[in-house]
């Protein structure tokens, strides 16, 4: 389960990283590359702050598990029987931390990198040799980040297949789960007749249309969800 703020931070960070990747080798777009790097740093700092002060499932302490729990989850994953989890699973939680750290380190080293005629905005603070070293470190971290992103995507797909959870959809909507009708329970009904013609003949008419009613109900649901998150 993820709330909207975490989703927005993650979406913004992914977008900025994609822009940085697309403009990294194009010298005419170097300013865009630098601005994307600044944006990444701001997004990382905000995510760190939100991981300390944010809602329940966004806080680091609620998804950073001890090593034995991570190893147990990986063993269950190898047996193709991982236990479902609300929010990040033990391995996924640590992957989030590693990704945040790698993204941040990549952006920060880019500020000090200097190679040939291209230099980061803070490269003047370092000697040419240190600037060149930062450039090599920046490129190395960038390669590691691309590997981690692909590895993370693969892990999400495997976990989704084994647990039947729509993890990719959950990252977008914030809802990790599914809705279904339990035919073994006596309460509820699989289908209902929605014919109100008898009421209409008696003079009744709806004051709110179906579309507006759905919109109002959804808005109320979101408001109640946010109130519950704030109270935790």
CSV table of C-alpha atoms in Angstrom, one decimal:
chain,number,residue,atom,x,y,z
A,1,UNK,CA,0.0,0.0,0.0
A,2,UNK,CA,1.4,3.4,-1.0
A,3,UNK,CA,-0.2,6.8,-0.6
A,4,UNK,CA,-0.3,9.5,-3.2
A,5,UNK,CA,2.7,11.6,-1.9
A,6,UNK,CA,5.0,8.6,-2.2
A,7,UNK,CA,3.7,7.9,-5.7
A,8,UNK,CA,4.3,11.4,-6.8
A,9,UNK,CA,7.8,11.5,-5.4
A,10,UNK,CA,8.6,8.2,-7.1
A,11,UNK,CA,7.0,9.3,-10.4
A,12,UNK,CA,8.9,12.6,-10.4
A,13,UNK,CA,12.2,10.9,-9.6
A,14,UNK,CA,11.8,8.4,-12.4
A,15,UNK,CA,10.9,11.1,-14.8
A,16,UNK,CA,13.9,13.2,-13.9
A,17,UNK,CA,16.2,10.2,-14.2
A,18,UNK,CA,14.8,9.5,-17.6
A,19,UNK,CA,15.4,13.1,-18.7
A,20,UNK,CA,19.0,12.9,-17.4
A,21,UNK,CA,19.6,9.7,-19.3
A,22,UNK,CA,18.2,11.1,-22.5
A,23,UNK,CA,20.3,14.3,-22.3
A,24,UNK,CA,23.5,12.8,-20.8
A,25,UNK,CA,25.4,12.4,-24.1
A,26,UNK,CA,23.9,15.4,-25.9
A,27,UNK,CA,26.2,18.4,-25.3
A,28,UNK,CA,23.6,21.0,-26.6
A,29,UNK,CA,21.2,19.7,-23.9
A,30,UNK,CA,23.8,19.7,-21.1
A,31,UNK,CA,21.9,22.4,-19.3
A,32,UNK,CA,18.8,20.2,-19.3
A,33,UNK,CA,20.9,17.4,-17.9
A,34,UNK,CA,22.2,19.6,-15.1
A,35,UNK,CA,18.7,20.9,-14.2
A,36,UNK,CA,17.4,17.3,-14.2
A,37,UNK,CA,20.3,16.4,-11.8
A,38,UNK,CA,19.3,19.3,-9.5
A,39,UNK,CA,15.7,18.0,-9.6
A,40,UNK,CA,16.8,14.5,-8.7
A,41,UNK,CA,18.7,15.8,-5.7
A,42,UNK,CA,15.7,17.7,-4.5
A,43,UNK,CA,13.4,14.6,-5.0
A,44,UNK,CA,15.9,12.4,-3.1
A,45,UNK,CA,16.1,14.9,-0.2
A,46,UNK,CA,12.3,15.1,-0.1
A,47,UNK,CA,12.0,11.3,-0.1
A,48,UNK,CA,14.4,11.1,2.8
A,49,UNK,CA,12.4,13.6,4.8
A,50,UNK,CA,9.1,11.9,3.9
A,51,UNK,CA,10.7,8.5,4.9
A,52,UNK,CA,11.1,10.0,8.4
A,53,UNK,CA,8.0,12.2,8.8
A,54,UNK,CA,5.6,10.8,6.3
A,55,UNK,CA,2.7,8.4,6.5
A,56,UNK,CA,2.9,4.9,7.9
A,57,UNK,CA,3.9,2.9,4.8
A,58,UNK,CA,6.2,5.6,3.5
A,59,UNK,CA,8.4,5.6,6.7
A,60,UNK,CA,11.7,3.8,6.4
A,61,UNK,CA,11.3,2.1,9.8
A,62,UNK,CA,8.2,0.3,8.5
A,63,UNK,CA,9.8,-1.3,5.5
A,64,UNK,CA,13.5,-1.8,6.5
A,65,UNK,CA,13.7,-5.3,7.8
A,66,UNK,CA,16.6,-7.0,9.6
A,67,UNK,CA,18.8,-9.3,7.6
A,68,UNK,CA,17.2,-12.6,8.8
A,69,UNK,CA,13.8,-11.4,7.6
A,70,UNK,CA,15.3,-10.5,4.2
A,71,UNK,CA,17.0,-13.9,3.9
A,72,UNK,CA,13.8,-15.7,4.9
A,73,UNK,CA,11.9,-13.8,2.2
A,74,UNK,CA,14.5,-14.7,-0.4
A,75,UNK,CA,14.3,-18.4,0.6
A,76,UNK,CA,10.6,-18.3,0.2
A,77,UNK,CA,11.0,-16.6,-3.1
A,78,UNK,CA,13.4,-19.3,-4.3
A,79,UNK,CA,10.7,-21.9,-3.3
A,80,UNK,CA,8.2,-19.9,-5.4
A,81,UNK,CA,6.1,-19.2,-2.3
A,82,UNK,CA,6.7,-15.7,-1.0
A,83,UNK,CA,4.4,-14.4,1.7
A,84,UNK,CA,2.3,-11.4,0.6
A,85,UNK,CA,3.1,-8.1,2.4
A,86,UNK,CA,1.3,-4.8,2.8
A,87,UNK,CA,3.7,-2.3,1.3
A,88,UNK,CA,7.3,-3.2,0.5
A,89,UNK,CA,8.4,-6.8,1.1
A,90,UNK,CA,11.7,-7.3,3.1
A,91,UNK,CA,13.9,-7.5,-0.1
A,92,UNK,CA,12.0,-4.7,-1.9
A,93,UNK,CA,12.4,-2.3,1.1
A,94,UNK,CA,16.2,-2.6,1.0
A,95,UNK,CA,16.1,-2.2,-2.8
A,96,UNK,CA,14.3,1.1,-2.3
A,97,UNK,CA,17.1,2.3,0.0
A,98,UNK,CA,19.8,1.2,-2.4
A,99,UNK,CA,18.1,2.9,-5.3
A,100,UNK,CA,17.7,6.1,-3.4
A,101,UNK,CA,21.3,6.1,-2.3
A,102,UNK,CA,22.6,5.3,-5.8
A,103,UNK,CA,20.4,7.9,-7.5
A,104,UNK,CA,21.5,10.5,-5.0
A,105,UNK,CA,25.2,9.6,-5.3
A,106,UNK,CA,25.0,9.7,-9.1
A,107,UNK,CA,23.5,13.2,-9.1
A,108,UNK,CA,25.9,14.6,-6.5
A,109,UNK,CA,29.0,13.3,-8.3
A,110,UNK,CA,27.7,14.8,-11.5
A,111,UNK,CA,27.9,18.3,-9.8
A,112,UNK,CA,31.6,17.9,-9.4
A,113,UNK,CA,32.4,16.0,-12.6
A,114,UNK,CA,34.7,17.5,-15.2
A,115,UNK,CA,35.7,15.8,-18.4
A,116,UNK,CA,37.1,17.4,-21.6
A,117,UNK,CA,35.1,20.6,-22.1
A,118,UNK,CA,32.1,19.5,-20.1
A,119,UNK,CA,32.0,20.2,-16.4
A,120,UNK,CA,29.4,20.1,-13.6
A,121,UNK,CA,28.4,23.4,-12.0
A,122,UNK,CA,30.6,22.7,-8.9
A,123,UNK,CA,33.6,21.3,-10.7
A,124,UNK,CA,35.5,24.5,-10.3
A,125,UNK,CA,35.9,23.7,-6.6
A,126,UNK,CA,38.1,20.7,-7.4
A,127,UNK,CA,41.4,20.2,-9.1
A,128,UNK,CA,41.3,18.9,-12.7
A,129,UNK,CA,42.5,15.4,-11.5
A,130,UNK,CA,39.7,15.2,-8.9
A,131,UNK,CA,37.2,16.5,-11.4
A,132,UNK,CA,38.2,13.7,-13.8
A,133,UNK,CA,37.9,11.2,-11.0
A,134,UNK,CA,34.4,12.4,-10.2
A,135,UNK,CA,33.5,12.1,-13.9
A,136,UNK,CA,34.6,8.5,-13.9
A,137,UNK,CA,32.7,7.8,-10.6
A,138,UNK,CA,29.6,9.5,-12.0
A,139,UNK,CA,29.7,7.3,-15.1
A,140,UNK,CA,30.3,4.2,-13.0
A,141,UNK,CA,27.4,5.0,-10.7
A,142,UNK,CA,25.2,5.7,-13.7
A,143,UNK,CA,25.9,2.2,-15.1
A,144,UNK,CA,25.2,0.7,-11.6
A,145,UNK,CA,21.9,2.6,-11.4
A,146,UNK,CA,20.7,1.3,-14.8
A,147,UNK,CA,21.5,-2.3,-13.7
A,148,UNK,CA,19.7,-1.8,-10.4
A,149,UNK,CA,16.6,-0.3,-12.2
A,150,UNK,CA,16.5,-3.4,-14.5
A,151,UNK,CA,17.1,-5.7,-11.6
A,152,UNK,CA,14.3,-4.0,-9.6
A,153,UNK,CA,11.8,-4.2,-12.5
A,154,UNK,CA,12.6,-7.9,-12.9
A,155,UNK,CA,12.1,-8.5,-9.2
A,156,UNK,CA,8.7,-6.7,-9.3
A,157,UNK,CA,7.6,-8.9,-12.2
A,158,UNK,CA,8.7,-12.1,-10.5
A,159,UNK,CA,7.0,-11.1,-7.2
A,160,UNK,CA,3.9,-10.1,-9.0
A,161,UNK,CA,3.7,-13.4,-10.8
A,162,UNK,CA,4.3,-15.5,-7.7
A,163,UNK,CA,2.0,-13.6,-5.3
A,164,UNK,CA,-0.6,-12.6,-7.9
A,165,UNK,CA,-0.3,-9.0,-6.6
A,166,UNK,CA,-0.4,-6.3,-9.2
A,167,UNK,CA,2.7,-4.5,-7.9
A,168,UNK,CA,3.1,-2.2,-11.0
A,169,UNK,CA,-0.5,-1.1,-10.7
A,170,UNK,CA,0.0,-0.6,-7.0
A,171,UNK,CA,2.9,1.8,-7.6
A,172,UNK,CA,0.5,3.9,-9.7
A,173,UNK,CA,-2.8,3.6,-7.7
A,174,UNK,CA,-1.4,3.0,-4.2
A,175,UNK,CA,-3.7,-0.1,-3.8
A,176,UNK,CA,-2.0,-3.4,-3.5
A,177,UNK,CA,-4.7,-6.1,-3.7
A,178,UNK,CA,-7.7,-7.3,-5.6
A,179,UNK,CA,-11.5,-7.2,-5.1
A,180,UNK,CA,-13.5,-10.3,-5.6
A,181,UNK,CA,-16.9,-11.9,-4.6
A,182,UNK,CA,-16.7,-14.7,-2.1
A,183,UNK,CA,-19.5,-17.1,-3.1
A,184,UNK,CA,-19.0,-19.1,0.1
A,185,UNK,CA,-20.3,-16.2,2.3
A,186,UNK,CA,-24.0,-15.9,2.9
A,187,UNK,CA,-23.9,-12.1,3.0
A,188,UNK,CA,-24.0,-9.9,0.0
A,189,UNK,CA,-25.2,-10.5,-3.5
A,190,UNK,CA,-23.3,-11.3,-6.7
A,191,UNK,CA,-25.7,-9.1,-8.7
A,192,UNK,CA,-28.7,-6.9,-8.1
A,193,UNK,CA,-31.5,-5.6,-10.2
A,194,UNK,CA,-31.1,-1.8,-10.8
A,195,UNK,CA,-34.6,-1.2,-12.1
A,196,UNK,CA,-36.2,1.9,-10.4
A,197,UNK,CA,-39.1,2.2,-12.8
A,198,UNK,CA,-41.7,1.5,-10.0
A,199,UNK,CA,-40.3,4.3,-7.9
A,200,UNK,CA,-40.3,6.6,-11.0
A,201,UNK,CA,-44.0,5.9,-11.6
A,202,UNK,CA,-44.7,6.9,-8.0
A,203,UNK,CA,-43.1,10.3,-8.7
A,204,UNK,CA,-39.6,9.8,-7.4
A,205,UNK,CA,-36.6,11.1,-9.4
A,206,UNK,CA,-32.9,11.1,-8.6
A,207,UNK,CA,-31.5,14.4,-7.5
A,208,UNK,CA,-27.9,13.3,-8.4
A,209,UNK,CA,-26.9,11.6,-11.6
A,210,UNK,CA,-25.0,8.3,-11.6
A,211,UNK,CA,-21.8,9.9,-12.8
A,212,UNK,CA,-21.9,12.7,-10.2
A,213,UNK,CA,-22.8,10.2,-7.5
A,214,UNK,CA,-19.7,8.1,-8.3
A,215,UNK,CA,-17.5,11.2,-8.4
A,216,UNK,CA,-18.9,12.4,-5.0
A,217,UNK,CA,-18.5,8.9,-3.4
A,218,UNK,CA,-14.9,8.6,-4.7
A,219,UNK,CA,-14.0,12.1,-3.4
A,220,UNK,CA,-15.5,11.1,0.0
A,221,UNK,CA,-13.4,7.9,0.0
A,222,UNK,CA,-10.2,9.8,-0.7
A,223,UNK,CA,-11.0,12.3,2.0
A,224,UNK,CA,-11.6,9.5,4.6
A,225,UNK,CA,-8.4,7.7,3.5
A,226,UNK,CA,-6.3,10.8,3.9
A,227,UNK,CA,-7.9,11.5,7.4
A,228,UNK,CA,-7.0,8.0,8.4
A,229,UNK,CA,-3.4,8.4,7.2
A,230,UNK,CA,-3.1,11.7,9.1
A,231,UNK,CA,-4.3,10.1,12.3
A,232,UNK,CA,-1.7,7.3,12.2
